[in-house]
């Protein structure tokens, strides 16, 4: 584990670290905020999965989450959104390739050797954090934005019992019915749509939902509403009678200004679910 940087932040430490990833076949970088309470022992861990084009740095510097996490006593992990490097497959489009891993394990050429973000965020990186930092693997929650909201919801629903809560800002809610999904799933997973369903939050909600509380915030002025398809997930939550809230925030768009405006709510939501 290589320390790229560490800075004092709200009484804790905001770090950036790099490590060799076996599942992605390259070095991976992530951000980790450790609150001041970590000086006394392991603390609960909240995952933040970012959206298209982001690195580990975007939410780390723009989401205004650390202050609320320090108050609650939560560690925050900001993984990257894809493998990166000159020898790693990429695409000219912003929504495929590097910066657009979609939190799946690719099975198709040329993506399969490196694009294994599902295994990275659900298996390899959690083990690395547990080995190197005072985080409590038995007390976890997960959240994300856009592509990362899709990732947070699908990871949570595919791992019952692991996460106390899940939340999302403007998630890609029904990717099998959207160009933000069909394009990427075809490229990464192939044409067999049966392999896509475990990566679709609406279908997972219809099939079984989440075994804890859910919080979704969606801006009414989001410029990507046709690609996100929030209504599909809202209907599935209502039909499932899912424990949680789906909130439409009037006037807000898809930006980090939206996330900053409601980050306190999301941190408090996860802190309560984790018993803090």
CSV table of C-alpha atoms in Angstrom, one decimal:
chain,number,residue,atom,x,y,z
A,1,UNK,CA,0.0,0.0,0.0
A,2,UNK,CA,1.6,3.2,-1.2
A,3,UNK,CA,0.7,6.5,0.4
A,4,UNK,CA,0.2,9.1,-2.3
A,5,UNK,CA,-0.9,11.9,0.1
A,6,UNK,CA,-2.3,12.4,3.6
A,7,UNK,CA,-3.9,15.7,4.8
A,8,UNK,CA,-5.4,16.7,8.1
A,9,UNK,CA,-9.2,17.1,7.6
A,10,UNK,CA,-11.9,17.8,10.2
A,11,UNK,CA,-9.7,16.4,12.9
A,12,UNK,CA,-9.1,13.2,10.9
A,13,UNK,CA,-7.0,12.3,7.8
A,14,UNK,CA,-8.0,12.5,4.2
A,15,UNK,CA,-5.6,10.1,2.4
A,16,UNK,CA,-5.0,8.9,-1.1
A,17,UNK,CA,-3.4,5.5,-1.6
A,18,UNK,CA,-2.2,3.3,-4.4
A,19,UNK,CA,-1.9,-0.5,-4.5
A,20,UNK,CA,-1.4,-3.3,-7.0
A,21,UNK,CA,-4.8,-4.8,-8.0
A,22,UNK,CA,-4.7,-8.5,-9.0
A,23,UNK,CA,-8.3,-8.4,-10.3
A,24,UNK,CA,-7.8,-5.3,-12.4
A,25,UNK,CA,-4.2,-6.2,-13.4
A,26,UNK,CA,-2.9,-2.7,-12.7
A,27,UNK,CA,-2.3,-0.2,-9.9
A,28,UNK,CA,-5.5,1.3,-8.5
A,29,UNK,CA,-5.8,4.5,-6.6
A,30,UNK,CA,-8.5,5.3,-4.0
A,31,UNK,CA,-9.3,8.0,-1.4
A,32,UNK,CA,-10.0,7.2,2.2
A,33,UNK,CA,-11.1,9.6,4.9
A,34,UNK,CA,-10.5,8.4,8.5
A,35,UNK,CA,-12.4,10.4,11.1
A,36,UNK,CA,-10.8,11.4,14.4
A,37,UNK,CA,-12.6,8.6,16.2
A,38,UNK,CA,-10.3,6.1,14.3
A,39,UNK,CA,-7.5,7.0,16.7
A,40,UNK,CA,-9.4,5.0,19.4
A,41,UNK,CA,-10.2,1.9,17.3
A,42,UNK,CA,-12.0,0.6,14.2
A,43,UNK,CA,-14.8,2.8,12.8
A,44,UNK,CA,-17.7,2.0,10.5
A,45,UNK,CA,-17.1,2.3,6.8
A,46,UNK,CA,-19.2,4.2,4.2
A,47,UNK,CA,-18.4,3.5,0.5
A,48,UNK,CA,-18.9,6.3,-2.0
A,49,UNK,CA,-19.1,5.1,-5.7
A,50,UNK,CA,-18.6,7.8,-8.2
A,51,UNK,CA,-20.1,8.4,-11.7
A,52,UNK,CA,-19.0,8.5,-15.3
A,53,UNK,CA,-15.7,10.3,-16.0
A,54,UNK,CA,-14.8,10.5,-12.3
A,55,UNK,CA,-11.7,9.4,-10.6
A,56,UNK,CA,-11.3,8.8,-6.8
A,57,UNK,CA,-10.7,12.5,-6.5
A,58,UNK,CA,-14.0,14.0,-7.7
A,59,UNK,CA,-16.3,13.2,-4.8
A,60,UNK,CA,-13.4,13.4,-2.4
A,61,UNK,CA,-12.9,17.1,-3.2
A,62,UNK,CA,-16.4,18.1,-4.3
A,63,UNK,CA,-19.1,16.2,-2.3
A,64,UNK,CA,-18.6,18.0,1.0
A,65,UNK,CA,-18.9,14.7,2.9
A,66,UNK,CA,-15.9,14.7,5.3
A,67,UNK,CA,-17.2,17.1,7.8
A,68,UNK,CA,-20.4,15.2,8.3
A,69,UNK,CA,-18.5,11.9,8.4
A,70,UNK,CA,-16.1,13.2,11.0
A,71,UNK,CA,-19.1,14.3,13.2
A,72,UNK,CA,-20.7,10.9,12.9
A,73,UNK,CA,-17.4,8.9,13.2
A,74,UNK,CA,-17.6,7.3,9.8
A,75,UNK,CA,-14.7,6.4,7.5
A,76,UNK,CA,-15.3,7.2,3.8
A,77,UNK,CA,-13.8,5.3,0.9
A,78,UNK,CA,-13.7,6.8,-2.6
A,79,UNK,CA,-12.7,4.1,-5.1
A,80,UNK,CA,-11.8,4.9,-8.7
A,81,UNK,CA,-14.4,4.2,-11.4
A,82,UNK,CA,-12.2,2.0,-13.6
A,83,UNK,CA,-8.7,0.6,-14.2
A,84,UNK,CA,-6.4,3.1,-15.8
A,85,UNK,CA,-3.2,3.1,-17.9
A,86,UNK,CA,-1.6,3.3,-21.3
A,87,UNK,CA,-1.9,-0.4,-21.9
A,88,UNK,CA,-5.5,-0.7,-20.7
A,89,UNK,CA,-8.4,-0.7,-23.2
A,90,UNK,CA,-10.3,2.5,-23.7
A,91,UNK,CA,-12.8,4.2,-25.9
A,92,UNK,CA,-13.2,7.6,-27.4
A,93,UNK,CA,-16.6,8.0,-25.9
A,94,UNK,CA,-16.8,9.3,-22.3
A,95,UNK,CA,-19.3,6.6,-21.3
A,96,UNK,CA,-17.3,3.5,-22.1
A,97,UNK,CA,-13.8,2.4,-21.1
A,98,UNK,CA,-11.6,4.3,-18.7
A,99,UNK,CA,-13.7,6.3,-16.3
A,100,UNK,CA,-16.7,4.2,-17.1
A,101,UNK,CA,-16.3,0.8,-15.5
A,102,UNK,CA,-20.0,0.5,-14.6
A,103,UNK,CA,-19.1,-1.7,-11.6
A,104,UNK,CA,-19.3,-5.0,-13.5
A,105,UNK,CA,-16.8,-7.7,-14.3
A,106,UNK,CA,-16.2,-7.7,-18.0
A,107,UNK,CA,-16.3,-10.9,-19.9
A,108,UNK,CA,-15.7,-9.5,-23.4
A,109,UNK,CA,-12.7,-8.5,-25.5
A,110,UNK,CA,-10.9,-6.1,-25.1
A,111,UNK,CA,-12.3,-5.3,-21.6
A,112,UNK,CA,-12.0,-8.6,-19.7
A,113,UNK,CA,-8.4,-8.5,-18.7
A,114,UNK,CA,-8.8,-5.3,-16.6
A,115,UNK,CA,-12.4,-4.1,-16.3
A,116,UNK,CA,-13.3,-6.1,-13.1
A,117,UNK,CA,-14.7,-3.3,-11.0
A,118,UNK,CA,-17.4,-5.5,-9.4
A,119,UNK,CA,-14.8,-7.8,-7.9
A,120,UNK,CA,-12.6,-4.9,-7.0
A,121,UNK,CA,-15.1,-3.0,-5.0
A,122,UNK,CA,-16.8,-6.0,-3.4
A,123,UNK,CA,-13.8,-8.3,-2.7
A,124,UNK,CA,-10.3,-7.0,-3.3
A,125,UNK,CA,-10.5,-3.4,-2.0
A,126,UNK,CA,-12.5,-4.3,1.1
A,127,UNK,CA,-9.8,-6.9,2.0
A,128,UNK,CA,-7.1,-4.3,1.4
A,129,UNK,CA,-8.8,-1.7,3.7
A,130,UNK,CA,-9.4,-4.2,6.4
A,131,UNK,CA,-5.7,-5.2,6.4
A,132,UNK,CA,-4.3,-1.7,6.4
A,133,UNK,CA,-6.7,0.6,8.2
A,134,UNK,CA,-8.8,0.6,11.4
A,135,UNK,CA,-12.2,0.0,9.7
A,136,UNK,CA,-14.9,-2.3,11.0
A,137,UNK,CA,-15.8,-4.8,8.2
A,138,UNK,CA,-19.0,-5.8,10.1
A,139,UNK,CA,-20.4,-2.2,10.0
A,140,UNK,CA,-20.6,-1.0,6.4
A,141,UNK,CA,-23.0,1.2,4.3
A,142,UNK,CA,-22.8,2.2,0.7
A,143,UNK,CA,-23.8,5.2,-1.5
A,144,UNK,CA,-23.1,6.6,-4.9
A,145,UNK,CA,-24.0,9.1,-7.7
A,146,UNK,CA,-25.2,8.4,-11.2
A,147,UNK,CA,-23.2,5.4,-12.5
A,148,UNK,CA,-22.0,5.1,-8.9
A,149,UNK,CA,-25.6,5.1,-7.6
A,150,UNK,CA,-26.3,2.2,-10.0
A,151,UNK,CA,-23.2,0.5,-8.5
A,152,UNK,CA,-24.2,1.2,-4.9
A,153,UNK,CA,-27.7,-0.1,-5.3
A,154,UNK,CA,-26.7,-3.3,-7.3
A,155,UNK,CA,-23.8,-4.1,-5.0
A,156,UNK,CA,-26.1,-3.7,-1.9
A,157,UNK,CA,-28.9,-5.8,-3.3
A,158,UNK,CA,-26.6,-8.5,-4.4
A,159,UNK,CA,-24.9,-8.8,-1.0
A,160,UNK,CA,-27.7,-9.2,1.6
A,161,UNK,CA,-26.5,-8.7,5.1
A,162,UNK,CA,-23.3,-6.9,4.2
A,163,UNK,CA,-24.6,-3.2,4.2
A,164,UNK,CA,-26.7,-1.6,6.9
A,165,UNK,CA,-28.1,0.9,4.4
A,166,UNK,CA,-27.8,2.2,0.8
A,167,UNK,CA,-28.4,5.6,-0.7
A,168,UNK,CA,-27.9,7.2,-4.1
A,169,UNK,CA,-28.0,10.6,-5.8
A,170,UNK,CA,-29.6,10.4,-9.3
A,171,UNK,CA,-28.7,6.8,-9.9
A,172,UNK,CA,-28.8,5.1,-13.3
A,173,UNK,CA,-31.9,3.2,-12.2
A,174,UNK,CA,-32.9,0.9,-15.1
A,175,UNK,CA,-29.8,0.4,-17.3
A,176,UNK,CA,-31.2,-2.6,-19.3
A,177,UNK,CA,-33.8,-0.1,-20.6
A,178,UNK,CA,-31.4,2.8,-21.2
A,179,UNK,CA,-28.5,3.8,-23.4
A,180,UNK,CA,-26.6,4.3,-20.2
A,181,UNK,CA,-26.6,0.5,-19.7
A,182,UNK,CA,-27.4,-1.3,-22.9
A,183,UNK,CA,-24.3,0.1,-24.6
A,184,UNK,CA,-22.0,-0.7,-21.7
A,185,UNK,CA,-23.5,-4.1,-20.8
A,186,UNK,CA,-23.3,-5.2,-24.4
A,187,UNK,CA,-19.6,-4.1,-24.6
A,188,UNK,CA,-18.5,-5.5,-21.2
A,189,UNK,CA,-20.9,-8.5,-20.7
A,190,UNK,CA,-22.0,-9.5,-24.2
A,191,UNK,CA,-25.3,-9.8,-26.0
A,192,UNK,CA,-26.9,-12.3,-23.6
A,193,UNK,CA,-29.2,-10.0,-21.6
A,194,UNK,CA,-29.7,-12.7,-19.0
A,195,UNK,CA,-26.2,-11.7,-17.7
A,196,UNK,CA,-27.3,-8.1,-17.2
A,197,UNK,CA,-30.1,-8.5,-14.7
A,198,UNK,CA,-28.0,-8.7,-11.6
A,199,UNK,CA,-26.7,-5.2,-12.5
A,200,UNK,CA,-30.1,-3.5,-12.8
A,201,UNK,CA,-31.4,-1.8,-9.7
A,202,UNK,CA,-35.0,-1.7,-10.9
A,203,UNK,CA,-35.0,-5.4,-11.7
A,204,UNK,CA,-33.3,-6.3,-8.4
A,205,UNK,CA,-35.9,-4.2,-6.5
A,206,UNK,CA,-38.7,-6.0,-8.3
A,207,UNK,CA,-37.1,-9.4,-7.5
A,208,UNK,CA,-36.3,-8.9,-3.8
A,209,UNK,CA,-35.4,-5.4,-2.8
A,210,UNK,CA,-32.9,-4.5,-0.2
A,211,UNK,CA,-32.8,-5.9,3.4
A,212,UNK,CA,-32.4,-2.4,5.0
A,213,UNK,CA,-33.4,1.2,4.4
A,214,UNK,CA,-32.9,3.0,1.1
A,215,UNK,CA,-32.6,6.7,0.4
A,216,UNK,CA,-32.7,8.1,-3.2
A,217,UNK,CA,-32.5,11.8,-4.1
A,218,UNK,CA,-33.3,12.8,-7.7
A,219,UNK,CA,-33.1,16.4,-9.0
A,220,UNK,CA,-36.2,17.5,-10.9
A,221,UNK,CA,-34.0,19.5,-13.4
A,222,UNK,CA,-31.5,16.7,-14.0
A,223,UNK,CA,-30.4,16.9,-17.6
A,224,UNK,CA,-30.2,13.1,-17.9
A,225,UNK,CA,-33.6,12.0,-16.7
A,226,UNK,CA,-34.3,10.1,-19.9
A,227,UNK,CA,-31.1,8.0,-19.3
A,228,UNK,CA,-31.5,7.6,-15.6
A,229,UNK,CA,-35.1,6.5,-15.6
A,230,UNK,CA,-35.8,7.3,-12.0
A,231,UNK,CA,-39.5,6.6,-12.3
A,232,UNK,CA,-38.9,2.9,-12.9
A,233,UNK,CA,-37.1,2.5,-9.7
A,234,UNK,CA,-39.6,4.6,-7.7
A,235,UNK,CA,-42.4,2.4,-9.0
A,236,UNK,CA,-40.5,-0.8,-8.1
A,237,UNK,CA,-39.8,0.5,-4.6
A,238,UNK,CA,-43.5,1.3,-4.1
A,239,UNK,CA,-44.6,-2.0,-5.4
A,240,UNK,CA,-42.1,-3.8,-3.2
A,241,UNK,CA,-43.1,-1.6,-0.2
A,242,UNK,CA,-39.4,-1.1,0.3
A,243,UNK,CA,-38.2,0.4,3.5
A,244,UNK,CA,-37.0,3.8,2.4
A,245,UNK,CA,-37.5,7.1,0.7
A,246,UNK,CA,-37.4,8.3,-3.0
A,247,UNK,CA,-37.2,12.1,-2.9
A,248,UNK,CA,-37.6,14.5,-5.9
A,249,UNK,CA,-35.6,17.6,-5.1
A,250,UNK,CA,-37.2,20.5,-7.0
A,251,UNK,CA,-34.9,22.6,-9.2
A,252,UNK,CA,-31.7,20.5,-8.7
A,253,UNK,CA,-29.6,19.1,-11.6
A,254,UNK,CA,-27.0,16.3,-11.9
A,255,UNK,CA,-24.1,18.2,-10.5
A,256,UNK,CA,-22.0,18.0,-7.4
A,257,UNK,CA,-23.9,21.1,-6.1
A,258,UNK,CA,-26.9,18.8,-5.9
A,259,UNK,CA,-24.9,16.3,-3.8
A,260,UNK,CA,-23.4,18.9,-1.5
A,261,UNK,CA,-26.9,20.3,-0.8
A,262,UNK,CA,-28.2,16.9,0.6
A,263,UNK,CA,-25.0,15.2,1.8
A,264,UNK,CA,-25.7,15.9,5.4
A,265,UNK,CA,-29.0,14.0,5.0
A,266,UNK,CA,-27.3,11.0,3.5
A,267,UNK,CA,-24.5,10.8,6.1
A,268,UNK,CA,-27.0,11.1,8.9
A,269,UNK,CA,-29.2,8.4,7.2
A,270,UNK,CA,-26.2,6.0,7.1
A,271,UNK,CA,-25.0,6.9,10.6
A,272,UNK,CA,-28.5,6.1,12.0
A,273,UNK,CA,-28.6,2.7,10.2
A,274,UNK,CA,-25.1,1.9,11.6
A,275,UNK,CA,-26.2,2.8,15.1
A,276,UNK,CA,-24.1,5.9,15.5
